[in-house]
Amino acid sequence: MDERSRRKILDVLRVLSESDKPLGGTRIAHALALAGKDMSQRTIRYYLSITDEEGLTQQVGRRGRQLTSVGRRELETAYVVDKVGFVAARAEALIFGMDFKLRQGRGKVVVNLSVLRAEDLPRAKAVMRRVFRAGYSLGDRLLIGRPGQKVGSYTPGPGEVVVATVCSIAINGVMLDEGVPMTNRFGGLLQVSDHKPLRFTQIINYDGTTLDPLEIFIKGRMTSVSQAVATGEGVIGASFREIPAPAAEKARRLAGRLERVGLGGIILVGRPGQPLLEVPLATGRVGLVVRGGLNPMAAVEEEGIVTTNRAFSQLLPFEQLSRWEEVLA
Amino acid sequence: MDERSRRKILDVLRVLSESDKPLGGTRIAHALALAGKDMSQRTIRYYLSITDEEGLTQQVGRRGRQLTSVGRRELETAYVVDKVGFVAARAEALIFGMDFKLRQGRGKVVVNLSVLRAEDLPRAKAVMRRVFRAGYSLGDRLLIGRPGQKVGSYTPGPGEVVVATVCSIAINGVMLDEGVPMTNRFGGLLQVSDHKPLRFTQIINYDGTTLDPLEIFIKGRMTSVSQAVATGEGVIGASFREIPAPAAEKARRLAGRLERVGLGGIILVGRPGQPLLEVPLATGRVGLVVRGGLNPMAAVEEEGIVTTNRAFSQLLPFEQLSRWEEVLA
DNA sequence: GCAAGAGGCGGCAATCTTGCCGCATACGGT
DNA sequence: ACCGTATGCGGCAAGATTGCCGCCTCTTGC
């Protein structure tokens, strides 16, 4: 069984799970069409015959198929791996909860939380300092919380410290507040050469995973932020966003203002109709590349220091973060 | 050749057209992946062998394939039918151009323009009146321009009149201004029963056409707005939108305020995680149903009066529109 | 109670896709 | 000039999809 097919089967099962009555190919096809997925009735029946065999569904006379309890359970387990739109949804919720005002340079922003062992902190600080100094972070601030010091809703236990860094979706929040609707296209690894972005080597769409792409890449040690910082050649975390073409100029201006309040992170703003870093765009849209907020932690992890990262973690008032020069001294 | 395959082939050709050098399966697959379309290299080569035969592409040694001039032309023609994202892009541009302020109830909004023969106007007015009175329109205003009276950038010629109605995407604009990012899911025909929405019977995704869905349905005489107005049972134009779940409450409040300023049109606001009118939603999103701004014109067309409609037409200051009771007297 | 229509089912046979493979080039570096 | 790597090509065959059909089984209206 093909990964692709499996996914389609899940789509079919999902429709069944949302209905209390048995459904047949036609109705299911209709429901899927509404969800933007085209599949012929015949194909659906074909899949259903497979799931029948697997015991996930069963026929109810000629009235259609129903999920069996096994099928229902299967769907729930599958959801864990395939919670489509989960990260995307969480991101949106957090963005909506922001109240950061560009003018005042204060208000709640979305942060990532990373936890590491207290004994590793000095080394980690040295690494992060290099990353911040080279401008490979998102913004110029962070917050380090020691045991007992509450950071948002997280309190590091004994022997732990927690590091809060601004999350790249905070940019979306600010843009939205300024009337620019920014959508996430994907997150991935960006190859840089001579400190300039070259192209994405790996991408993961936000709406296909339960983890932030960068978290995955950090865990997989697929980044080389330190090298990028040191030599200008390396692979860092970044994400690709889109905005409506008429908003491009405004976005460019906002990028500058963000920089000035300590939220710089927009590396590139494309031109209307032009692919950006080889990424094709729909007519009327322009692309942007934003640095990953977890890049400093990626560098830390590269040094062999164990970290636990939680992107899109929570909201924190920007004022609580301090400039890196102060914290990482 | 299958419609589906044809579309995929166009995707492949499009990639080729954006490159100046010849490309092979691998690079094309990579580019398509960035665009969110998965296709194996092999499949792409398979398609390329087809287009080779059709003379749309040609091999350049072992360096890859290139579009021929025939292929380039083909792509352009195909674009007319398949200008993906064209309407969506236009809609976004217009939304971004709005400056309507909910508080003041004034500012530019997106309108549809409809042209009809002056001699039909009295009859049309009677029809539209019924639609507006029954609340099947978007908002309670419109503008009728006679020959010589400029409406936006359009001046009706002799014997013509032009009718401007508020376009349903104006709602998106207001929402955006209030910090709620609203995305268009699809437009379609909504079956109503007892004046209440029942379900969508036809849908067209915005990003797959060059025409506004409702325009198409009006031309095809597939609506029965008059009947809906008269008996409560019928089929009207409507569209389906989505917003982030945390914004649902705010949207509900805004719907009321919109109503009060004369921009009422939100028929339904869903509940987080619940399908709305059978339309499934991603986790963390809620659906909304908005009446089509062209419904009054649909009713007019149903009466056999010839109209030309242009949805997403242009921006017009809301103050220039008058309440229907005044204009349609 | 009966006919019509909607919707469901699965066999069969075309097509469409894709994985696997062996082989040919193109390009950069030594 | 020579080698290694990346990329390209298309044959073959196994799956995956889907159209076409003939045949059931409810529901509904009369």
Coordinates of N, CA and C in Angstrom, one line a residue, chain B residues 7-175:
Chain B
R7 N -4.2 18.8 -17.0 CA -3.9 19.9 -16.0 C -2.5 19.7 -15.4
K8 N -2.2 18.4 -15.2 CA -0.9 18.1 -14.6 C 0.2 18.5 -15.6
I9 N -0.1 18.1 -16.9 CA 0.9 18.4 -17.9 C 1.1 19.9 -18.0
L10 N 0.1 20.7 -17.9 CA 0.2 22.1 -17.9 C 1.1 22.6 -16.8
D11 N 1.0 21.9 -15.6 CA 1.8 22.3 -14.5 C 3.3 22.1 -14.9
V12 N 3.5 21.0 -15.5 CA 4.9 20.7 -15.9 C 5.4 21.7 -16.9
L13 N 4.6 22.0 -17.9 CA 5.0 22.9 -18.9 C 5.2 24.3 -18.3
R14 N 4.4 24.6 -17.3 CA 4.6 25.9 -16.7 C 6.0 26.1 -16.1
V15 N 6.4 25.0 -15.4 CA 7.7 25.0 -14.8 C 8.8 25.2 -15.9
L16 N 8.6 24.5 -17.0 CA 9.6 24.7 -18.1 C 9.6 26.1 -18.6
S17 N 8.4 26.7 -18.7 CA 8.3 28.0 -19.3 C 9.0 29.1 -18.4
E18 N 9.1 28.7 -17.1 CA 9.7 29.7 -16.2 C 11.3 29.6 -16.1
S19 N 11.7 28.6 -16.9 CA 13.2 28.4 -16.8 C 13.7 28.8 -18.2
D20 N 15.0 29.3 -18.2 CA 15.6 29.6 -19.5 C 16.4 28.4 -20.0
K21 N 16.8 27.6 -19.1 CA 17.6 26.4 -19.5 C 16.7 25.2 -19.6
P22 N 17.1 24.2 -20.3 CA 16.4 23.0 -20.4 C 16.4 22.3 -19.0
L23 N 15.3 21.6 -18.7 CA 15.2 20.9 -17.4 C 14.8 19.5 -17.6
G24 N 15.2 18.6 -16.7 CA 14.8 17.2 -16.7 C 13.8 16.9 -15.6
G25 N 13.4 15.7 -15.6 CA 12.4 15.2 -14.6 C 12.7 15.6 -13.2
T26 N 14.0 15.4 -12.8 CA 14.3 15.7 -11.4 C 14.1 17.2 -11.0
R27 N 14.6 18.0 -11.8 CA 14.5 19.4 -11.4 C 13.0 19.9 -11.5
I28 N 12.3 19.4 -12.4 CA 10.9 19.8 -12.5 C 10.2 19.2 -11.3
A29 N 10.4 18.0 -10.9 CA 9.8 17.4 -9.8 C 10.1 18.3 -8.6
H30 N 11.3 18.8 -8.5 CA 11.7 19.6 -7.4 C 10.9 20.9 -7.3
A31 N 10.8 21.5 -8.5 CA 10.1 22.8 -8.6 C 8.6 22.5 -8.3
L32 N 8.0 21.4 -8.7 CA 6.6 21.2 -8.5 C 6.4 20.9 -7.0
A33 N 7.4 20.3 -6.4 CA 7.2 20.0 -4.9 C 7.1 21.3 -4.2
L34 N 8.0 22.3 -4.6 CA 7.9 23.6 -4.0 C 6.6 24.2 -4.1
A35 N 5.9 23.9 -5.2 CA 4.6 24.5 -5.5 C 3.5 23.6 -4.8
G36 N 4.0 22.6 -4.1 CA 3.0 21.8 -3.4 C 2.3 20.8 -4.2
K37 N 2.9 20.5 -5.3 CA 2.3 19.4 -6.2 C 3.3 18.2 -6.2
D38 N 2.8 17.1 -5.8 CA 3.7 16.0 -5.8 C 3.6 15.2 -7.1
M39 N 4.7 14.8 -7.7 CA 4.6 14.0 -8.9 C 6.0 13.4 -9.0
S40 N 6.1 12.1 -9.3 CA 7.4 11.5 -9.3 C 8.1 11.9 -10.6
Q41 N 9.4 11.8 -10.6 CA 10.2 12.1 -11.7 C 9.8 11.3 -12.9
R42 N 9.6 10.1 -12.6 CA 9.2 9.2 -13.7 C 7.9 9.7 -14.4
T43 N 7.0 10.0 -13.6 CA 5.7 10.5 -14.2 C 5.9 11.7 -15.0
I44 N 6.8 12.6 -14.6 CA 7.1 13.8 -15.3 C 7.7 13.4 -16.7
R45 N 8.6 12.5 -16.6 CA 9.2 12.1 -17.9 C 8.2 11.4 -18.8
Y46 N 7.3 10.7 -18.2 CA 6.2 10.1 -19.0 C 5.4 11.2 -19.7
Y47 N 5.1 12.2 -18.9 CA 4.3 13.3 -19.5 C 5.1 14.0 -20.6
L48 N 6.4 14.2 -20.3 CA 7.3 14.9 -21.3 C 7.3 14.1 -22.6
S49 N 7.3 12.8 -22.5 CA 7.4 12.0 -23.7 C 6.1 12.3 -24.5
I50 N 5.0 12.5 -23.8 CA 3.7 12.8 -24.5 C 3.8 14.2 -25.2
T51 N 4.3 15.1 -24.4 CA 4.4 16.5 -25.0 C 5.4 16.5 -26.1
D52 N 6.4 15.7 -26.0 CA 7.4 15.6 -27.1 C 6.7 15.3 -28.4
E53 N 5.8 14.2 -28.3 CA 5.1 13.8 -29.4 C 4.2 14.8 -30.0
E54 N 3.6 15.6 -29.1 CA 2.7 16.6 -29.5 C 3.4 17.8 -30.0
G55 N 4.8 17.8 -29.9 CA 5.5 18.9 -30.4 C 5.6 20.1 -29.4
L56 N 5.1 19.9 -28.2 CA 5.1 21.0 -27.3 C 6.5 21.2 -26.6
T57 N 7.2 20.1 -26.5 CA 8.5 20.2 -25.9 C 9.5 19.5 -26.8
Q58 N 10.8 19.7 -26.5 CA 11.8 18.9 -27.3 C 13.0 18.7 -26.4
Q59 N 13.7 17.6 -26.7 CA 14.9 17.3 -26.0 C 16.0 18.2 -26.4
V60 N 16.9 18.5 -25.5 CA 18.1 19.2 -25.9 C 19.2 18.3 -25.4
G61 N 19.6 17.4 -26.2 CA 20.6 16.5 -25.8 C 20.2 15.8 -24.6
R62 N 21.1 15.6 -23.7 CA 20.8 15.0 -22.4 C 20.6 16.0 -21.3
R63 N 20.4 17.2 -21.7 CA 20.4 18.3 -20.7 C 18.9 18.5 -20.2
G64 N 18.0 18.0 -20.9 CA 16.6 18.1 -20.5 C 15.7 18.5 -21.6
R65 N 14.5 18.9 -21.3 CA 13.6 19.3 -22.3 C 13.4 20.8 -22.2
Q66 N 12.9 21.3 -23.3 CA 12.6 22.8 -23.4 C 11.2 22.9 -24.1
L67 N 10.6 24.0 -23.8 CA 9.3 24.3 -24.5 C 9.7 24.7 -26.0
T68 N 8.9 24.2 -26.9 CA 9.0 24.7 -28.3 C 8.2 25.9 -28.4
S69 N 8.2 26.6 -29.5 CA 7.4 27.8 -29.6 C 5.9 27.4 -29.6
V70 N 5.7 26.2 -30.2 CA 4.3 25.7 -30.2 C 3.9 25.5 -28.7
G71 N 4.7 24.9 -27.9 CA 4.4 24.7 -26.6 C 4.1 26.0 -25.8
R72 N 4.9 27.0 -26.1 CA 4.8 28.2 -25.4 C 3.4 28.8 -25.7
R73 N 3.1 28.7 -27.0 CA 1.8 29.2 -27.4 C 0.6 28.5 -26.8
E74 N 0.8 27.2 -26.8 CA -0.2 26.3 -26.2 C -0.5 26.7 -24.7
L75 N 0.6 26.9 -24.1 CA 0.5 27.3 -22.7 C -0.2 28.6 -22.5
E76 N 0.0 29.5 -23.4 CA -0.7 30.8 -23.3 C -2.2 30.6 -23.5
T77 N -2.5 29.8 -24.5 CA -3.9 29.6 -24.7 C -4.6 28.9 -23.5
A78 N -3.9 27.9 -23.1 CA -4.4 27.1 -22.0 C -4.6 28.0 -20.8
Y79 N -3.7 29.0 -20.6 CA -3.8 29.9 -19.5 C -5.2 30.6 -19.4
V80 N -5.7 30.9 -20.6 CA -7.0 31.6 -20.6 C -8.0 30.8 -19.9
V81 N -8.0 29.5 -20.2 CA -9.0 28.7 -19.5 C -8.6 28.3 -18.1
D82 N -7.4 28.4 -17.9 CA -6.9 27.7 -16.7 C -5.9 28.7 -15.9
K83 N -6.3 29.9 -15.9 CA -5.4 30.9 -15.2 C -5.6 30.7 -13.7
V84 N -4.9 29.7 -13.2 CA -5.0 29.4 -11.8 C -4.7 30.6 -10.9
G85 N -5.6 30.8 -10.0 CA -5.4 31.8 -9.1 C -5.7 33.2 -9.6
F86 N -6.2 33.3 -10.8 CA -6.4 34.6 -11.4 C -7.5 35.4 -10.6
V87 N -8.6 34.8 -10.5 CA -9.7 35.5 -9.7 C -9.2 35.7 -8.3
A88 N -8.6 34.7 -7.7 CA -8.2 34.8 -6.3 C -7.2 36.0 -6.2
A89 N -6.3 36.1 -7.2 CA -5.4 37.2 -7.1 C -6.0 38.6 -7.2
R90 N -6.9 38.6 -8.2 CA -7.6 39.9 -8.4 C -8.4 40.3 -7.2
A91 N -9.0 39.3 -6.6 CA -9.8 39.5 -5.4 C -8.9 40.1 -4.3
E92 N -7.8 39.5 -4.1 CA -6.9 39.9 -3.1 C -6.4 41.3 -3.3
A93 N -6.1 41.6 -4.5 CA -5.6 43.0 -4.9 C -6.7 44.0 -4.5
L94 N -7.9 43.7 -4.8 CA -9.0 44.6 -4.6 C -9.2 44.8 -3.0
I95 N -9.2 43.6 -2.4 CA -9.4 43.7 -0.9 C -8.3 44.6 -0.3
F96 N -7.1 44.4 -0.8 CA -6.0 45.2 -0.2 C -6.2 46.7 -0.5
G97 N -7.0 47.0 -1.6 CA -7.2 48.4 -2.0 C -8.3 49.1 -1.2
M98 N -9.0 48.3 -0.4 CA -10.2 48.9 0.3 C -9.6 49.8 1.5
D99 N -10.4 50.8 1.8 CA -10.1 51.5 3.0 C -11.3 51.8 3.8
F100 N -12.3 51.0 3.6 CA -13.6 51.1 4.4 C -13.3 51.0 5.8
K101 N -13.9 51.9 6.6 CA -13.7 51.8 8.1 C -15.1 51.5 8.7
L102 N -15.2 50.4 9.4 CA -16.4 50.0 10.0 C -17.0 51.1 10.9
R103 N -16.1 51.7 11.7 CA -16.6 52.7 12.6 C -17.3 53.8 11.9
Q104 N -16.7 54.3 10.8 CA -17.3 55.4 10.1 C -18.3 55.0 9.1
G105 N -18.3 53.8 8.8 CA -19.2 53.3 7.7 C -19.0 53.9 6.4
R106 N -17.7 54.3 6.1 CA -17.4 54.8 4.9 C -16.0 54.4 4.4
G107 N -15.8 54.6 3.1 CA -14.5 54.2 2.6 C -14.7 53.4 1.3
K108 N -13.7 53.1 0.6 CA -13.8 52.3 -0.6 C -14.1 50.8 -0.3
V109 N -15.1 50.3 -1.1 CA -15.4 48.9 -1.0 C -15.4 48.3 -2.4
V110 N -15.3 47.0 -2.5 CA -15.2 46.3 -3.8 C -16.7 46.1 -4.3
V111 N -16.9 46.5 -5.5 CA -18.2 46.3 -6.0 C -18.2 45.5 -7.3
N112 N -19.4 45.0 -7.6 CA -19.6 44.3 -8.9 C -20.3 45.3 -9.8
L113 N -20.0 45.2 -11.1 CA -20.7 46.1 -12.0 C -21.6 45.2 -12.9
S114 N -22.8 45.6 -13.1 CA -23.7 44.9 -14.1 C -24.2 45.9 -15.0
V115 N -24.3 45.5 -16.3 CA -24.8 46.4 -17.3 C -26.0 45.8 -17.9
L116 N -27.0 46.7 -18.1 CA -28.2 46.2 -18.7 C -28.8 47.3 -19.6
R117 N -29.8 46.9 -20.4 CA -30.3 47.9 -21.4 C -31.3 48.8 -20.6
A118 N -31.2 50.1 -20.9 CA -32.0 51.1 -20.2 C -33.5 50.8 -20.2
E119 N -33.9 50.3 -21.3 CA -35.4 50.0 -21.4 C -35.8 48.9 -20.4
D120 N -34.8 48.1 -20.0 CA -35.2 47.0 -19.1 C -35.2 47.4 -17.6
L121 N -34.6 48.7 -17.4 CA -34.4 49.1 -16.1 C -35.6 49.0 -15.2
P122 N -36.8 49.6 -15.6 CA -37.9 49.6 -14.7 C -38.3 48.1 -14.2
R123 N -38.3 47.2 -15.2 CA -38.6 45.8 -14.8 C -37.5 45.3 -13.8
A124 N -36.3 45.6 -14.2 CA -35.2 45.1 -13.3 C -35.3 45.7 -11.9
K125 N -35.7 46.9 -11.9 CA -35.7 47.6 -10.5 C -36.8 46.8 -9.7
A126 N -37.9 46.5 -10.3 CA -38.9 45.8 -9.5 C -38.4 44.5 -9.0
V127 N -37.6 43.8 -9.8 CA -37.1 42.5 -9.4 C -36.1 42.7 -8.3
M128 N -35.2 43.6 -8.5 CA -34.1 43.8 -7.5 C -34.8 44.3 -6.2
R129 N -35.8 45.1 -6.3 CA -36.5 45.5 -5.0 C -36.9 44.3 -4.2
R130 N -37.5 43.4 -4.9 CA -38.0 42.2 -4.1 C -36.8 41.5 -3.5
V131 N -35.7 41.4 -4.2 CA -34.5 40.7 -3.7 C -34.0 41.4 -2.4
F132 N -33.8 42.7 -2.6 CA -33.3 43.5 -1.5 C -34.2 43.4 -0.3
R133 N -35.5 43.5 -0.5 CA -36.5 43.5 0.6 C -36.4 42.2 1.3
A134 N -36.2 41.1 0.6 CA -36.2 39.8 1.3 C -34.9 39.6 1.9
G135 N -33.9 40.5 1.7 CA -32.6 40.3 2.4 C -31.8 39.3 1.7
Y136 N -31.9 39.1 0.4 CA -31.1 38.1 -0.3 C -29.9 38.8 -0.9
S137 N -29.7 40.1 -0.7 CA -28.6 40.8 -1.3 C -27.4 40.9 -0.3
L138 N -26.3 41.5 -0.8 CA -25.2 41.7 0.1 C -25.3 43.2 0.5
G139 N -25.7 43.4 1.7 CA -25.8 44.8 2.2 C -27.1 45.4 1.6
D140 N -27.4 46.6 1.9 CA -28.7 47.2 1.5 C -28.5 48.4 0.6
R141 N -27.4 48.4 -0.1 CA -27.2 49.6 -1.0 C -26.8 49.2 -2.4
L142 N -27.0 50.1 -3.3 CA -26.5 49.9 -4.6 C -26.4 51.3 -5.3
L143 N -25.9 51.3 -6.5 CA -25.8 52.5 -7.3 C -26.2 52.3 -8.7
I144 N -27.1 53.1 -9.2 CA -27.4 52.9 -10.6 C -26.9 54.1 -11.4
G145 N -26.1 53.8 -12.4 CA -25.5 54.8 -13.2 C -26.2 54.9 -14.6
R146 N -26.6 56.1 -15.0 CA -27.2 56.2 -16.3 C -26.2 56.7 -17.3
P147 N -26.5 56.7 -18.6 CA -25.6 57.1 -19.6 C -24.9 58.4 -19.2
G148 N -23.6 58.5 -19.3 CA -22.9 59.7 -19.0 C -22.5 59.8 -17.6
Q149 N -23.2 59.1 -16.7 CA -22.8 59.1 -15.3 C -21.7 58.1 -15.0
K150 N -20.6 58.6 -14.7 CA -19.5 57.7 -14.5 C -19.7 56.9 -13.2
V151 N -19.5 55.6 -13.3 CA -19.5 54.8 -12.1 C -18.1 54.1 -12.0
G152 N -17.3 54.7 -11.1 CA -15.9 54.2 -11.0 C -15.3 54.5 -12.3
S153 N -14.7 53.6 -13.0 CA -14.1 53.8 -14.2 C -15.0 53.5 -15.4
Y154 N -16.2 53.1 -15.1 CA -17.1 52.7 -16.2 C -18.1 53.8 -16.5
T155 N -18.3 54.1 -17.7 CA -19.4 55.1 -18.1 C -20.3 54.4 -19.0
P156 N -21.6 54.2 -18.6 CA -22.5 53.5 -19.5 C -22.7 54.2 -20.8
G157 N -22.8 53.5 -21.9 CA -23.0 54.1 -23.1 C -24.5 54.5 -23.3
P158 N -24.9 55.0 -24.4 CA -26.3 55.4 -24.6 C -27.1 54.1 -24.6
G159 N -28.3 54.2 -23.9 CA -29.2 53.1 -23.9 C -28.8 52.0 -22.9
E160 N -27.7 52.3 -22.1 CA -27.3 51.3 -21.1 C -27.4 51.9 -19.7
V161 N -27.5 51.1 -18.8 CA -27.4 51.6 -17.4 C -26.5 50.6 -16.7
V162 N -25.8 51.1 -15.7 CA -24.9 50.2 -15.0 C -25.3 50.1 -13.5
V163 N -25.3 49.0 -13.0 CA -25.7 48.8 -11.6 C -24.5 48.3 -10.8
A164 N -24.2 49.0 -9.7 CA -23.1 48.6 -8.9 C -23.6 48.0 -7.6
T165 N -23.2 46.8 -7.3 CA -23.6 46.2 -6.0 C -22.4 45.9 -5.2
V166 N -22.5 45.8 -3.9 CA -21.4 45.5 -3.1 C -21.0 44.0 -3.4
C167 N -19.7 43.8 -3.5 CA -19.2 42.5 -3.7 C -18.9 41.8 -2.4
S168 N -19.2 40.5 -2.4 CA -19.1 39.8 -1.1 C -17.6 39.8 -0.6
I169 N -16.7 40.0 -1.4 CA -15.3 40.0 -0.8 C -15.0 41.3 -0.1
A170 N -16.0 42.3 -0.2 CA -15.8 43.5 0.6 C -15.8 43.1 2.1
I171 N -16.6 42.0 2.4 CA -16.6 41.5 3.8 C -15.2 41.1 4.2
N172 N -14.5 40.4 3.3 CA -13.1 40.0 3.7 C -12.3 41.3 4.0
G173 N -12.5 42.3 3.2 CA -11.7 43.5 3.5 C -11.9 44.1 4.8
V174 N -13.2 44.2 5.2 CA -13.5 44.7 6.5 C -12.9 43.9 7.6
M175 N -13.1 42.6 7.4 CA -12.6 41.6 8.4 C -11.1 41.8 8.6

